Coordinates of C-alpha atoms in Angstrom, one line a residue:
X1258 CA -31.2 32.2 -17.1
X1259 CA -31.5 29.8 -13.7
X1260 CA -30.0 32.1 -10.7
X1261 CA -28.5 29.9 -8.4
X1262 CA -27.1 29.6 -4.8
X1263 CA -23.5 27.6 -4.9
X1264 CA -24.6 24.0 -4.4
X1265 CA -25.2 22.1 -1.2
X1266 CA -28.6 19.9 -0.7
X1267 CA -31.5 22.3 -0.4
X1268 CA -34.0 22.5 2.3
X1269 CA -35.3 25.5 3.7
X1270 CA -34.4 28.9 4.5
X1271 CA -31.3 28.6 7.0
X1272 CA -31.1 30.9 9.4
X1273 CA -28.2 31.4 12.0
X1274 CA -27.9 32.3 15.7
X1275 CA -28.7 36.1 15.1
X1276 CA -32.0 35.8 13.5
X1277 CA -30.4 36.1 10.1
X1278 CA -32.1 33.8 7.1
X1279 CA -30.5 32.6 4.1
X1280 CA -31.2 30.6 1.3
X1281 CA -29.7 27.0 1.6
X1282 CA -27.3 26.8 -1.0
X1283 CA -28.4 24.6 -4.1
X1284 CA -31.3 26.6 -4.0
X1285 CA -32.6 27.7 -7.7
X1286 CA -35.1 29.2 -9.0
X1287 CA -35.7 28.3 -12.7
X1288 CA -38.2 31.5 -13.4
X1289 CA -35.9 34.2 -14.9
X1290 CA -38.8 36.4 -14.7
X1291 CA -37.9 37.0 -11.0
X1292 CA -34.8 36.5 -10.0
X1293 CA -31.0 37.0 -11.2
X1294 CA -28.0 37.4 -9.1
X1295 CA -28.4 40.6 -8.2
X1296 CA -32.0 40.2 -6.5
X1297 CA -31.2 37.0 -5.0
X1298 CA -30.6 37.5 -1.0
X1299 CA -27.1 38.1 0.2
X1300 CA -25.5 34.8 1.5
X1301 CA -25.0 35.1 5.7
X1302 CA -21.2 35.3 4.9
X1303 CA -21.3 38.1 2.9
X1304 CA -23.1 40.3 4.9
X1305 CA -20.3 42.3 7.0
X1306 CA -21.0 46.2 6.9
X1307 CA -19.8 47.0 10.5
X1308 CA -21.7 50.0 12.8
X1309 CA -18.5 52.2 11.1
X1310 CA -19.5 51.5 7.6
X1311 CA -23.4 52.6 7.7
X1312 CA -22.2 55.7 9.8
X1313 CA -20.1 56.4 7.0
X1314 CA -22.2 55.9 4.3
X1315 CA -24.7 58.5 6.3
X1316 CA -21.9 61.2 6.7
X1317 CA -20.4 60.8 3.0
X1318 CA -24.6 60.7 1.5
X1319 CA -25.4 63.7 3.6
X1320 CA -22.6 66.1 3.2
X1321 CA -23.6 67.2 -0.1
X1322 CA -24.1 70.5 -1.7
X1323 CA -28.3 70.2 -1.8
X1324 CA -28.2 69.5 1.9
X1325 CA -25.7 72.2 2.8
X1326 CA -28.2 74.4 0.4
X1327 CA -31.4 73.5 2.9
X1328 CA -30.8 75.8 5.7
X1329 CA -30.8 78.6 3.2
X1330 CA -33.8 77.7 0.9
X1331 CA -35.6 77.8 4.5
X1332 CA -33.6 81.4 5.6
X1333 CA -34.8 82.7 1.9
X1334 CA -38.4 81.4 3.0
X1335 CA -38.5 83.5 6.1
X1336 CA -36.7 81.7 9.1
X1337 CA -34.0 82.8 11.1
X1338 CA -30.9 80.3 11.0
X1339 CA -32.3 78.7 14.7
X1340 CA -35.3 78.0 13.1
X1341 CA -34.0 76.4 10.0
X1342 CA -31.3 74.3 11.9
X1343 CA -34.6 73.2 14.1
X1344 CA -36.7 71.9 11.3
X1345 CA -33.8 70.0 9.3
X1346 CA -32.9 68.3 12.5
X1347 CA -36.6 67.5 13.3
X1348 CA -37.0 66.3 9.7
X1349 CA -34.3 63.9 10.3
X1350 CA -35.3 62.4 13.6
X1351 CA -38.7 62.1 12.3
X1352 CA -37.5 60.1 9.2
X1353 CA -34.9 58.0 11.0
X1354 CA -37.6 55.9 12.0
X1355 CA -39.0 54.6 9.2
X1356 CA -35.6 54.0 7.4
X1357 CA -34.7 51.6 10.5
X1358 CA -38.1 49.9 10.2
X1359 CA -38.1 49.3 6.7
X1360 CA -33.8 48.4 6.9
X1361 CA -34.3 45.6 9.4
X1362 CA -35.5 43.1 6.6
X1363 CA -31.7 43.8 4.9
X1364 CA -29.8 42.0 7.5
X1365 CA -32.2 39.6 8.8
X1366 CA -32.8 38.0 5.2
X1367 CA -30.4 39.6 3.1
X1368 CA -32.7 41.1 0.1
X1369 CA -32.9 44.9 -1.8
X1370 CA -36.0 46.9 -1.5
X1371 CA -37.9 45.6 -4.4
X1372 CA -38.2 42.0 -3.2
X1373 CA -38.9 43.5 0.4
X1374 CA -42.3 45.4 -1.6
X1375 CA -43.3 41.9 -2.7
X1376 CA -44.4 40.9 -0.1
X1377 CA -47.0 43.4 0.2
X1378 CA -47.7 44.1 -3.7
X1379 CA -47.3 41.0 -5.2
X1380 CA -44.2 40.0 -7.4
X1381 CA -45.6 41.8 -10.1
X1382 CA -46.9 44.4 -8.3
X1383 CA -43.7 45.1 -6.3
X1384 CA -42.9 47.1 -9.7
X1385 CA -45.3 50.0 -9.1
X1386 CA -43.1 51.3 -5.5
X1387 CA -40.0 50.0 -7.3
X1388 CA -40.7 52.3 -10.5
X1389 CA -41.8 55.1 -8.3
X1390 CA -38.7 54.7 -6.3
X1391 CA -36.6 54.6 -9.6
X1392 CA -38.1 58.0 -11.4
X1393 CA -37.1 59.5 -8.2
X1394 CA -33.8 58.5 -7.7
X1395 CA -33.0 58.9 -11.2
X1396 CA -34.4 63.0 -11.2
X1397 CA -32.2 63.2 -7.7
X1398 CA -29.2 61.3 -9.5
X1399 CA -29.6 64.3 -12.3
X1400 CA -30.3 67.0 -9.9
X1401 CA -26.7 66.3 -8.1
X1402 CA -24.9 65.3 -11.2
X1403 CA -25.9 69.1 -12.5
X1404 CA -25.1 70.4 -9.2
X1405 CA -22.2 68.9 -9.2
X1406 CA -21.0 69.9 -12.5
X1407 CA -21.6 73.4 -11.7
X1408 CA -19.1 72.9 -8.8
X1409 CA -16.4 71.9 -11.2
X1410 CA -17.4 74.7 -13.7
X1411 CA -17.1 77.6 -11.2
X1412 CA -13.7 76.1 -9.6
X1413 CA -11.8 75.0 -13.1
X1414 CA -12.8 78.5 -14.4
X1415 CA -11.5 80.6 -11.3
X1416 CA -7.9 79.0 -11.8
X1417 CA -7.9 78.4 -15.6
X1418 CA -10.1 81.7 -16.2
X1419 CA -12.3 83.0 -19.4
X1420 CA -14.9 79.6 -19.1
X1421 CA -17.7 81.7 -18.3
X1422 CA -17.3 83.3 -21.0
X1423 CA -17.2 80.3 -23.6
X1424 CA -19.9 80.2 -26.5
X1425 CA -23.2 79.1 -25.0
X1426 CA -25.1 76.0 -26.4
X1427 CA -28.7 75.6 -24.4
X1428 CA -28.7 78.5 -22.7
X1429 CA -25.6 77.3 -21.0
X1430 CA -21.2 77.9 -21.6
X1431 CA -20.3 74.6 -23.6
X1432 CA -17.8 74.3 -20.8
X1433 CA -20.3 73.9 -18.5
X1434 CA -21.9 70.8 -19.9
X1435 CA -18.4 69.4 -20.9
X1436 CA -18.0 69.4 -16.7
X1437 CA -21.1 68.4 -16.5
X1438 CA -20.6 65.1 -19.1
X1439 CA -17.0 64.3 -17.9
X1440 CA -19.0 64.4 -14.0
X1441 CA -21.3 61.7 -15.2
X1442 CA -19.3 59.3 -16.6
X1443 CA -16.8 59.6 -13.5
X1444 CA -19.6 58.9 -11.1
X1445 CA -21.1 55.9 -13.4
X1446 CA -17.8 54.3 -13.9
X1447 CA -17.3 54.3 -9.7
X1448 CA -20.6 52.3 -9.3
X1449 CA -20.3 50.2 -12.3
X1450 CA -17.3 48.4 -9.9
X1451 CA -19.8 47.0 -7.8
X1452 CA -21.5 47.6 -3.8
X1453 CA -17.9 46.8 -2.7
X1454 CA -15.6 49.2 -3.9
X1455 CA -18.6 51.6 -2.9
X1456 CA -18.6 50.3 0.2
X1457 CA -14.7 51.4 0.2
X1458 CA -15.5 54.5 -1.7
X1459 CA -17.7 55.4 1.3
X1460 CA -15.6 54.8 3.8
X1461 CA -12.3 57.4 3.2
X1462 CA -14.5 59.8 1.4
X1463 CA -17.1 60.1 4.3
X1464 CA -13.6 61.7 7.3
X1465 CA -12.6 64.0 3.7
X1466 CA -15.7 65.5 2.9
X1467 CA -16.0 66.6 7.2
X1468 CA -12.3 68.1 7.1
X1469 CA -13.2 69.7 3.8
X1470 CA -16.2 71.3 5.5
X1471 CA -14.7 72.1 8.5
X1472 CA -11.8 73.9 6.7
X1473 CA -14.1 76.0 4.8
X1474 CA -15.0 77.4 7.8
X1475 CA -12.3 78.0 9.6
X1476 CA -10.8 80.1 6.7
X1477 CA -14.0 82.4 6.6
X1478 CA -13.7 82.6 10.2
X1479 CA -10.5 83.9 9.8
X1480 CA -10.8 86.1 7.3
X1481 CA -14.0 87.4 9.2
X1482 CA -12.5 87.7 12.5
X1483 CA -15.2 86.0 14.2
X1484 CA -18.7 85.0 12.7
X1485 CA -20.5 87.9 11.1
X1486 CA -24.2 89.4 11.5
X1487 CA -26.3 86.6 10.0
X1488 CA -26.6 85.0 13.5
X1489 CA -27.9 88.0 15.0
X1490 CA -30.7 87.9 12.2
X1491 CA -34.4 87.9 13.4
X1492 CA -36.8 85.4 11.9
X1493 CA -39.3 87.4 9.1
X1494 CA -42.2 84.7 10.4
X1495 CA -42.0 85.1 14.1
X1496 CA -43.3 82.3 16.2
X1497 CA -46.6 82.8 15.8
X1498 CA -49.2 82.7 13.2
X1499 CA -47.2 83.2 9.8
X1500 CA -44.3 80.7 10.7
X1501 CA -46.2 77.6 11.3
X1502 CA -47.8 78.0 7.4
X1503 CA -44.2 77.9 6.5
X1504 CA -42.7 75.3 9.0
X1505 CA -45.3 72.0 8.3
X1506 CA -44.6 72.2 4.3
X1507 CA -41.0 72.9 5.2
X1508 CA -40.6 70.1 7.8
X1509 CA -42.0 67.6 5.0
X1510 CA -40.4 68.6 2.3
X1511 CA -36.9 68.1 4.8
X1512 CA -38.4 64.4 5.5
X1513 CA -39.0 63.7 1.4
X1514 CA -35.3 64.9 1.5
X1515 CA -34.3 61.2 2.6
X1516 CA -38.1 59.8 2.2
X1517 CA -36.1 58.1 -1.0
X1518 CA -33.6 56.2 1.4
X1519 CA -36.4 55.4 4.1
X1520 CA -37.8 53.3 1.3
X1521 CA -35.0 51.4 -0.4
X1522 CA -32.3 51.0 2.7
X1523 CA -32.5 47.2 2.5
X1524 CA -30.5 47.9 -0.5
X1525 CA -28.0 48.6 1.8
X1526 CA -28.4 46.8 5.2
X1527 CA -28.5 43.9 3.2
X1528 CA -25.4 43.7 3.7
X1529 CA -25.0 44.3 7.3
X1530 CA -23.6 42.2 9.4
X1531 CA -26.7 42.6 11.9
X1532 CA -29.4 44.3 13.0
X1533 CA -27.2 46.4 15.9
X1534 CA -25.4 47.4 13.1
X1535 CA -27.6 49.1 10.9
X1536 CA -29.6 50.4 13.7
X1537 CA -26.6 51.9 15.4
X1538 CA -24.7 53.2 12.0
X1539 CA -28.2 54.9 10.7
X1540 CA -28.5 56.8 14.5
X1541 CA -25.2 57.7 14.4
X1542 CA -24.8 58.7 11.1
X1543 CA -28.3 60.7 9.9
X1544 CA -29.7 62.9 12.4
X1545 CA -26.0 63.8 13.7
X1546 CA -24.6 64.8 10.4
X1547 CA -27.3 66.2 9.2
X1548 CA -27.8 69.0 11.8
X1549 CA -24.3 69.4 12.2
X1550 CA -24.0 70.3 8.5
X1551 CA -26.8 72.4 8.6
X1552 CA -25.1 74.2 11.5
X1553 CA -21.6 74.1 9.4
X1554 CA -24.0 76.0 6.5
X1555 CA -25.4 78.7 8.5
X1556 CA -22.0 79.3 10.4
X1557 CA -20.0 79.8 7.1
X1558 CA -22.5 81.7 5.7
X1559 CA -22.7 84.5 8.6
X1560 CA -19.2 84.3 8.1
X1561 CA -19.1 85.3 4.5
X1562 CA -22.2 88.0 5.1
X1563 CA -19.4 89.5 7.9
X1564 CA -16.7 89.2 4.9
X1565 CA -18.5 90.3 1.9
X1566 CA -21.2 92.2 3.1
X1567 CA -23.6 89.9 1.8
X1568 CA -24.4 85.9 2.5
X1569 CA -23.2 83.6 -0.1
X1570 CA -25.2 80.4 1.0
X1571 CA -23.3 78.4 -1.9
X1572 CA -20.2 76.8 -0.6
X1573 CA -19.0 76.6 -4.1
X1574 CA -19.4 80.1 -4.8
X1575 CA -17.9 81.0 -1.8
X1576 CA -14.3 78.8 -2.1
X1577 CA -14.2 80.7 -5.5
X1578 CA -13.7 83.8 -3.6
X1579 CA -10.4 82.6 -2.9
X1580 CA -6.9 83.5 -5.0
X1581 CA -5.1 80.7 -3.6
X1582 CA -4.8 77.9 -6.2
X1583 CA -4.1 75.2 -3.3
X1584 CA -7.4 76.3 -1.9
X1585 CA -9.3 75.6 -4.8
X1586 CA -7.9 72.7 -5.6
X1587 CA -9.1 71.1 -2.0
X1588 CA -12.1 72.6 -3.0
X1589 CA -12.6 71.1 -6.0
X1590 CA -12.0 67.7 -4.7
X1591 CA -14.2 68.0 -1.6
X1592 CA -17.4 68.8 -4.2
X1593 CA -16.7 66.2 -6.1
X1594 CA -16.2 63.5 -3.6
X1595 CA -19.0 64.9 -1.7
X1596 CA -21.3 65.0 -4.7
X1597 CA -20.1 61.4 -6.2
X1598 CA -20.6 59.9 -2.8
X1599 CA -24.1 60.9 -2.1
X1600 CA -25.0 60.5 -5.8
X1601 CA -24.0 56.6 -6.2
X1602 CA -25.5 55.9 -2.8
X1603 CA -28.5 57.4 -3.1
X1604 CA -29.5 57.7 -6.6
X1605 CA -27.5 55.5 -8.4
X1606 CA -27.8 51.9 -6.2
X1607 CA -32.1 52.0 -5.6
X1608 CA -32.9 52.3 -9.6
X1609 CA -30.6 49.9 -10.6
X1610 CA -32.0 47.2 -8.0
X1611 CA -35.6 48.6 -9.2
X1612 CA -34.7 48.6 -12.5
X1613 CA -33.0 44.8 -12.4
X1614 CA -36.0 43.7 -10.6
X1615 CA -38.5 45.2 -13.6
X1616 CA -36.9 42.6 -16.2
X1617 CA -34.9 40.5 -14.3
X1618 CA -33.9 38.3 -17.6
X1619 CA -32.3 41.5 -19.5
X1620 CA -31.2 43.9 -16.5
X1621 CA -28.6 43.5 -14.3
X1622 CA -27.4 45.8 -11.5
X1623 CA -24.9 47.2 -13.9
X1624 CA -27.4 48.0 -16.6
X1625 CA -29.8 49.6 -14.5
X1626 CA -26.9 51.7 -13.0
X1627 CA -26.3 52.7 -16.8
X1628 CA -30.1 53.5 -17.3
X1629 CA -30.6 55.5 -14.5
X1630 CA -27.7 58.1 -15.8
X1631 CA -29.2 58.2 -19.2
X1632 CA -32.7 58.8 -17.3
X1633 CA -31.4 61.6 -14.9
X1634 CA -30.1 64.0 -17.9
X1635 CA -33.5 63.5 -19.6
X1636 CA -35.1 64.8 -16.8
X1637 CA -33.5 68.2 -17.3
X1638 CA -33.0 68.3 -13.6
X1639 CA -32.0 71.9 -13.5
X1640 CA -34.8 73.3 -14.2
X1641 CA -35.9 71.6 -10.9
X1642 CA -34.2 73.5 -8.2
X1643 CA -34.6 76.8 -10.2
X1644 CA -36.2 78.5 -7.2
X1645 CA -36.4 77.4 -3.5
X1646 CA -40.7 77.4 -4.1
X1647 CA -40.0 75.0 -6.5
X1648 CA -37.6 72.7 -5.5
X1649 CA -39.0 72.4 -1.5
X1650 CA -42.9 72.6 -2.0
X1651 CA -43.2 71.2 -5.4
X1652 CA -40.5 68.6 -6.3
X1653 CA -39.7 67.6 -2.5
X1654 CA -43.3 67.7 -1.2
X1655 CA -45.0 66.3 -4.3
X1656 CA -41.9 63.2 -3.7
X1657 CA -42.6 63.4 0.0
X1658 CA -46.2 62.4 -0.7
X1659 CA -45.8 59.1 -2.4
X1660 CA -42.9 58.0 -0.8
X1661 CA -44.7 58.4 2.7
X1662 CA -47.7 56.0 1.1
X1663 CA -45.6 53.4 -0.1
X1664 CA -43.2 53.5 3.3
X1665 CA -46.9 53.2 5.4
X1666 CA -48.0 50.0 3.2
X1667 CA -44.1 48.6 3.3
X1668 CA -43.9 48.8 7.3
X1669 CA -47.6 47.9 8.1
X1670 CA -47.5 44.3 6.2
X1671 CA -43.7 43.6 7.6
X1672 CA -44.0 44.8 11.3
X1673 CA -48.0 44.9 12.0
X1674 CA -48.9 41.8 9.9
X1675 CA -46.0 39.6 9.2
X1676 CA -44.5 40.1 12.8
X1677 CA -41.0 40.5 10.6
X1678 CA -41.7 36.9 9.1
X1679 CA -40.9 36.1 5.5
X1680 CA -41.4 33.3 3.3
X1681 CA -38.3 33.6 1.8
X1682 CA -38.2 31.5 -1.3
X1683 CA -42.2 32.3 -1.8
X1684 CA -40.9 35.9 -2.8
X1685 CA -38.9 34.6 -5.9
X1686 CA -41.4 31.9 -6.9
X1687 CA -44.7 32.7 -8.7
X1688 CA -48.1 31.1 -7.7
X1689 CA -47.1 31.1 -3.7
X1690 CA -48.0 33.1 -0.9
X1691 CA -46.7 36.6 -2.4
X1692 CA -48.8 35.6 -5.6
X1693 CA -52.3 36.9 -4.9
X1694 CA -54.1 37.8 -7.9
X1695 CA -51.9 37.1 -11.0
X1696 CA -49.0 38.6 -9.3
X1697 CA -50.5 41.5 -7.8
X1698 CA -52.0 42.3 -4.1
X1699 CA -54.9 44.8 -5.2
X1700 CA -55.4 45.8 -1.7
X1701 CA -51.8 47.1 -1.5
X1702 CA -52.4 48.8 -4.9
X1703 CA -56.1 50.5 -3.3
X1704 CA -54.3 51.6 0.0
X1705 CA -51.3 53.4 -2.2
X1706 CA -53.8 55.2 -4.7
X1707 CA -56.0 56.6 -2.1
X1708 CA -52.8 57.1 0.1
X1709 CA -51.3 59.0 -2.7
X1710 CA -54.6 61.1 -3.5
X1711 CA -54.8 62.6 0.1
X1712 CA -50.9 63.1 -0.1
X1713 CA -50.7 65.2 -2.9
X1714 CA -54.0 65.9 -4.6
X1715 CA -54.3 68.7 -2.9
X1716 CA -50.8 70.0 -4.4
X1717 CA -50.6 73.6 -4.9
X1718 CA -48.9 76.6 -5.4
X1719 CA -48.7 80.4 -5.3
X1720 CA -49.2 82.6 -8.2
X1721 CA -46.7 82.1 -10.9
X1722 CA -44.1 80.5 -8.2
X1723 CA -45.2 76.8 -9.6
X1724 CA -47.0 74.4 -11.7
X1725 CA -49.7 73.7 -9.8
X1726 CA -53.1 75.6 -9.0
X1727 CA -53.5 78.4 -6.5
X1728 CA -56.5 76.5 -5.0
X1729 CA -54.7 72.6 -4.7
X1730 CA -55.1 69.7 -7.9
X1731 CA -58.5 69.0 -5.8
X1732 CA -59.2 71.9 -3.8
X1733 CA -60.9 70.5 -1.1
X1734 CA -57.5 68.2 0.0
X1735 CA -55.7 71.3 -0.5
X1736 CA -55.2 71.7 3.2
X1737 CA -53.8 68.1 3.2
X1738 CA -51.3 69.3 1.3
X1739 CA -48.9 70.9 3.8
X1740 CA -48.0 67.3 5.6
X1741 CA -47.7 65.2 2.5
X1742 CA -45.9 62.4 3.7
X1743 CA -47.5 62.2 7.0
X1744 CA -50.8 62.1 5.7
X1745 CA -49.4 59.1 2.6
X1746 CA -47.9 57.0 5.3
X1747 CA -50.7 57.3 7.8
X1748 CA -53.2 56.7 5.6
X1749 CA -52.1 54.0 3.5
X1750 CA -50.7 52.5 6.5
X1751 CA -54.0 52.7 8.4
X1752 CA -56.4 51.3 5.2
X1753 CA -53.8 48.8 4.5
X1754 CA -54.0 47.1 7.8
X1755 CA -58.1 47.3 7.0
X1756 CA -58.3 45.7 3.7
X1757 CA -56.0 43.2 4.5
X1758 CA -57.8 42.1 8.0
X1759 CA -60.8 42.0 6.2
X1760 CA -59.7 39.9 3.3
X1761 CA -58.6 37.3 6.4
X1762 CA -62.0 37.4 7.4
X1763 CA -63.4 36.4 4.6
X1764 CA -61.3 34.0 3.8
X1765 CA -61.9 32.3 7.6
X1766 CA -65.6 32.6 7.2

């Protein structure tokens, strides 16, 4: 297979008055081993996502039920709701800087995260952050699709009644994995249509989901007559010496929450229709929503602690309180728009670019799309977010780890070294500048291991609450371990800068 720009005499890359580059068309690229259509950059005129469309992909991909979820995992952990809302919106500042660094070679030259990684790994090697990238999108792709299923479950059964009850297979009511099935194919036959109709998919569902939210509460504040005691609720951990053990694992594992996106948003901005607008639309759209749903969480909940005398931190649990069949209906479509949105965005678009880029020749955008939902059931992804020890210290901070490293190595060759310059054909054509041994950059590959090591080698947990030992995978890194994907992108970012200075050196001597 020969991808191929429509035809026009080549020359080289074209770029227009914004800074933008595209292949001239007539371009091709005869190697199938690295390109199709679906890797090749965006052509100029294609790229139109507006300032409105980013913001709205941001608001529909973070008004989910895991996010609305985080302020409690961190209340169960010990913080009052102040200091929970604190760290989440922290988190999301923090990791709103990366995702614009490593988005601004989407607009400028039009290409997904894979072929970004190239440039630093090699063509080959770009596969090793691209498959990393992939498991983890597909185990978040299953952890929502579960989630989401479960939403469904609850809601059918309050007004249809008697599905809890239904004969279990798995440990679970048939019913539920019936919602859970009918969920998935929904959700894969949205994206198979293409980044467009997401794009369109995004833009209505992103105001619904906020109204559907906002509606919740003011129905528990009603029925509460005012928000209820949880506000009022002292912090277990202080200020002092037992919060800030808490607060540094906590604060990465809310950064590894969106670490996935900070790594693959060229997937997206590649279609912007400039830099202002992807800049603008991610500000806008992250921290904001974020926080603000994080507050929406923690008001409902105090509402519901006021109403039922205890907190019900699940929104879907809570709209099942309800008798009224209208109300549950809404409800029911909020999750699932909520969920489908985040899912396709997030989890669905990275492995299927990552995936496409793997075998080029035999994997398309669509296939990899149909991949990663076989993938994500495999996974088994609820037994992921079984406890909140588990699903913040161990999956997100283990995650948080190694995405950090590859982020440090992604932003250190295209802003410290390449200055944001790209040889834009060299990164679809073996043997040129993006080559370097047989298709792999081994100083890339040296900065990610070690990276990785003091990331998460010192991984650990307490007694019987996880999978790893009490005293860290290598004890002595064990008190690394609490700012995983600080430590991954500082130090990966650091050495990479290193080896590669030094391998200019030699090369000038």
């Amino acid at each position: 297979m020969t991808a191929t720009v429509p035809p026009v005499p080549p020359s080289g890359p074209v770029p227009d008055p914004s800074g933008r580059v595209e292949l001239p068309p007539g371009t091709t690229f005869p190697d199938s081993r690295f390109v199709n259509d679906d890797l090749l950059p965006v052509p100029v005129a294609r790229r139109r996502w507006t300032t409105y469309n980013f913001a709205a992909l941001w608001v529909g991909m973070a008004h989910n039920i895991p996010s609305w979820l985080l302020a409690s995992g961190l209340v169960a952990l010990g913080m009052d709701w102040k200091q929970a809302v604190f760290t989440i919106a922290l988190a999301n500042v923090i990791v709103l800087l990366p995702m614009l660094l490593t988005g601004h070679a989407g607009p400028k030259y039009g290409i997904p995260f894979p072929v970004l990684a190239r440039a630093s790994f090699g063509l080959r090697g770009a596969n090793l952050p691209a498959m990393i990238r992939a498991g983890v999108a597909c185990a978040w792709f299953g952890i929502q699709t579960w989630i989401g299923g479960q939403g469904i479950f609850v809601l059918l059964g309050k007004i249809f009644g008697g599905w809890a009850e239904a004969a279990k297979f798995g440990g679970q009511p048939w019913t539920l994995w019936v919602c859970f099935l009918l969920f998935w194919v929904l959700e894969l036959a949205i994206i198979y249509r293409g980044m467009e109709a997401l794009r369109r998919f995004e833009n209505w569902a992103a105001p619904f989901v906020i109204v559907g939210a906002l509606v919740l509460l003011g129905w528990i504040a009603v029925k509460a007559g005012g928000l209820g005691p949880l506000l009022d609720q002292p912090s277990r951990l202080g200020w002092g010496a037992d919060f800030w053990p808490v607060f540094f694992p906590s604060l990465m594992g809310m950064i590894a929450f969106w670490a996935t996106l900070s790594l693959n948003i060229p997937d997206f901005t590649r279609f912007g229709a400039g830099q202002r607008a992807q800049v603008w639309g991610q500000t806008l759209g992250l921290p904001t929503t974020m926080t603000l749903f994080a507050l929406l969480s923690v008001f409902v909940t105090s509402g519901s602690q006021a109403v039922y005398g205890a907190a019900v931190w699940d929104p879907v649990e809570l709209a099942a309180k309800t008798d009224n069949v209208f109300g549950l209906l809404f409800a029911l479509v909020t999750v699932l728009i909520a969920t489908i949105s985040v899912n396709i965005a997030a989890n669905v678009v990275s492995p299927a670019y990552d995936l496409a880029n793997l075998a080029p020749s035999f994997v398309n955008f669509r296939t990899g799309a149909l991949i990663t939902g076989v993938v994500g059931v495999l996974i088994m992804p609820w037994k992921l977010t079984a406890t909140p020890e588990l699903y913040i210290f161990t999956w997100l901070g283990l995650v948080g780890g190694l995405l950090g490293t590859v982020a440090g190595i992604l932003i250190a060759d295209y802003w410290l070294l390449r200055r944001t310059v790209l040889d834009l054909p060299a990164l679809y054509t073996p043997g040129g500048r993006y080559w370097y041994t047989a298709g792999w950059n081994l100083r890339a590959v040296a900065a990610f291991v070690v990276g990785g090591v003091l990331a998460v080698g010192g991984s650990h947990s307490a007694p019987g609450k996880g999978p790893f030992p009490e005293d860290g995978l290598i004890p002595f890194l064990r008190p690394l371990a609490d700012y995983g994907w600080a430590v991954g992108l500082a130090a990966s970012l650091g050495l990479y800068v290193a080896l590669m200075g030094a391998g200019r050196s030699r090369r000038t001597k």
